[in-house]
């Protein structure tokens, strides 16, 4: 059975909800999942998983990383995740110019780790609605299919 590690950063609860949707979709695909809040996680935890997923929000006008995600982000740069499949999703506010920039930032870091992209990033405007849930379920389906093809 494939294993997944889902790490999330959430200020308002939106990304915790996104992580729960991702976790449920992974479980429905018969993947064993462990979900952790980013301040309690270590990028080295990804070494023990087949699928690595980050759900993070973007903070402020400049598209900043959440404070609680900075150490995780910096440490992720040092990981060798060759043979792993990754996905990144998260929420933001379209009011800001840098909508969901952190989602793209984490995807770029995963590329540097040698991990294989499992699906295009998913960006959610604030809280997930029906369309977003469908997109997240498709996101998971693509990641699981990619992992199974390796």
Coordinates of C-alpha atoms in Angstrom, one line a residue, residues 15-149:
X15 CA -6.0 25.0 4.6
X16 CA -6.8 22.6 7.4
X17 CA -10.0 21.9 5.5
X18 CA -8.1 21.5 2.2
X19 CA -5.7 19.1 3.9
X20 CA -8.7 17.1 5.2
X21 CA -10.2 16.9 1.7
X22 CA -6.9 15.7 0.3
X23 CA -6.5 13.2 3.2
X24 CA -10.0 11.7 2.6
X25 CA -9.4 11.4 -1.2
X26 CA -6.1 9.6 -0.5
X27 CA -7.7 7.2 1.9
X28 CA -10.5 6.6 -0.7
X29 CA -7.7 5.7 -3.1
X30 CA -6.4 3.1 -0.6
X31 CA -3.3 5.2 0.4
X32 CA -2.2 5.2 4.0
X33 CA -2.0 8.9 5.0
X34 CA -0.4 10.9 7.8
X35 CA -1.4 14.6 8.1
X36 CA 0.6 17.1 10.2
X37 CA 0.5 20.8 10.8
X38 CA 3.6 22.3 9.3
X39 CA 5.1 23.7 12.5
X40 CA 5.1 20.1 13.9
X41 CA 6.5 18.5 10.7
X42 CA 10.0 17.9 9.4
X43 CA 10.8 17.7 5.6
X44 CA 12.8 14.5 6.4
X45 CA 9.4 12.9 7.2
X46 CA 8.8 12.9 3.4
X47 CA 11.6 10.3 3.1
X48 CA 9.3 7.7 4.6
X49 CA 6.4 8.4 2.2
X50 CA 5.7 7.6 -1.4
X51 CA 3.6 10.7 -1.9
X52 CA 4.5 14.2 -0.5
X53 CA 1.9 16.9 -0.3
X54 CA 2.0 20.5 1.0
X55 CA -1.1 22.6 1.6
X56 CA -0.2 26.2 2.5
X57 CA -1.7 29.6 2.5
X58 CA -0.1 32.7 1.1
X59 CA 0.2 35.7 3.5
X60 CA -0.2 39.4 2.7
X61 CA 0.3 41.7 -0.3
X62 CA 3.8 40.3 -1.2
X63 CA 2.9 36.6 -1.3
X64 CA 4.9 35.7 1.8
X65 CA 5.4 32.3 3.3
X66 CA 3.5 31.9 6.6
X67 CA 5.9 32.4 9.5
X68 CA 5.3 28.9 10.8
X69 CA 6.3 27.5 7.3
X70 CA 9.6 29.3 6.9
X71 CA 11.8 26.7 8.6
X72 CA 10.1 23.8 6.9
X73 CA 10.4 25.5 3.5
X74 CA 14.2 26.2 4.0
X75 CA 14.8 22.6 5.3
X76 CA 12.9 21.1 2.3
X77 CA 15.5 22.6 0.0
X78 CA 18.1 20.2 1.5
X79 CA 16.0 17.0 1.0
X80 CA 16.6 14.4 -1.8
X81 CA 13.2 13.1 -2.6
X82 CA 14.1 11.3 -5.8
X83 CA 11.5 8.5 -6.4
X84 CA 8.8 10.4 -4.5
X85 CA 5.7 12.0 -6.1
X86 CA 4.7 15.5 -4.9
X87 CA 1.7 17.8 -5.0
X88 CA 1.1 21.3 -3.8
X89 CA -2.2 23.0 -3.1
X90 CA -3.4 25.8 -0.9
X91 CA -5.6 28.9 -0.4
X92 CA -5.2 32.5 -0.9
X93 CA -7.2 35.6 -1.5
X94 CA -7.7 36.9 -5.1
X95 CA -7.8 40.4 -3.6
X96 CA -3.9 40.2 -3.4
X97 CA -1.7 40.6 -6.5
X98 CA 0.4 37.5 -5.4
X99 CA -2.6 35.1 -5.3
X100 CA -1.4 31.7 -3.9
X101 CA 2.3 32.5 -4.6
X102 CA 3.4 30.2 -1.8
X103 CA 1.8 27.2 -3.7
X104 CA 4.1 28.0 -6.6
X105 CA 7.1 28.5 -4.3
X106 CA 6.7 25.1 -2.7
X107 CA 6.3 23.4 -6.1
X108 CA 9.5 25.0 -7.2
X109 CA 11.3 23.7 -4.1
X110 CA 9.9 20.2 -4.7
X111 CA 11.3 20.3 -8.2
X112 CA 14.8 20.9 -6.7
X113 CA 14.4 17.9 -4.4
X114 CA 14.2 15.5 -7.4
X115 CA 10.6 14.5 -6.6
X116 CA 8.3 13.8 -9.5
X117 CA 5.4 16.2 -10.1
X118 CA 2.1 14.3 -9.6
X119 CA -0.4 16.9 -10.6
X120 CA -0.7 20.6 -11.4
X121 CA -1.0 22.8 -8.3
X122 CA -4.5 23.6 -7.0
X123 CA -5.2 27.1 -5.8
X124 CA -8.3 27.9 -3.8
X125 CA -9.8 31.3 -3.3
X126 CA -10.3 31.4 0.5
X127 CA -12.4 28.4 1.6
X128 CA -12.9 25.4 -0.6
X129 CA -16.3 25.2 -2.4
X130 CA -17.8 22.4 -4.5
X131 CA -15.6 23.2 -7.6
X132 CA -12.5 23.3 -5.4
X133 CA -13.3 19.9 -3.8
X134 CA -13.7 18.4 -7.2
X135 CA -10.4 19.9 -8.3
X136 CA -8.7 18.6 -5.1
X137 CA -10.1 15.1 -5.7
X138 CA -8.8 15.2 -9.3
X139 CA -5.5 16.4 -8.0
X140 CA -5.2 13.4 -5.7
X141 CA -6.3 11.0 -8.4
X142 CA -3.6 12.2 -10.7
X143 CA -0.9 12.1 -7.9
X144 CA -1.9 8.5 -7.0
X145 CA -1.9 7.5 -10.7
X146 CA 1.6 9.0 -11.1
X147 CA 2.9 7.2 -8.0
X148 CA 1.5 3.9 -9.3
X149 CA 3.2 4.4 -12.7

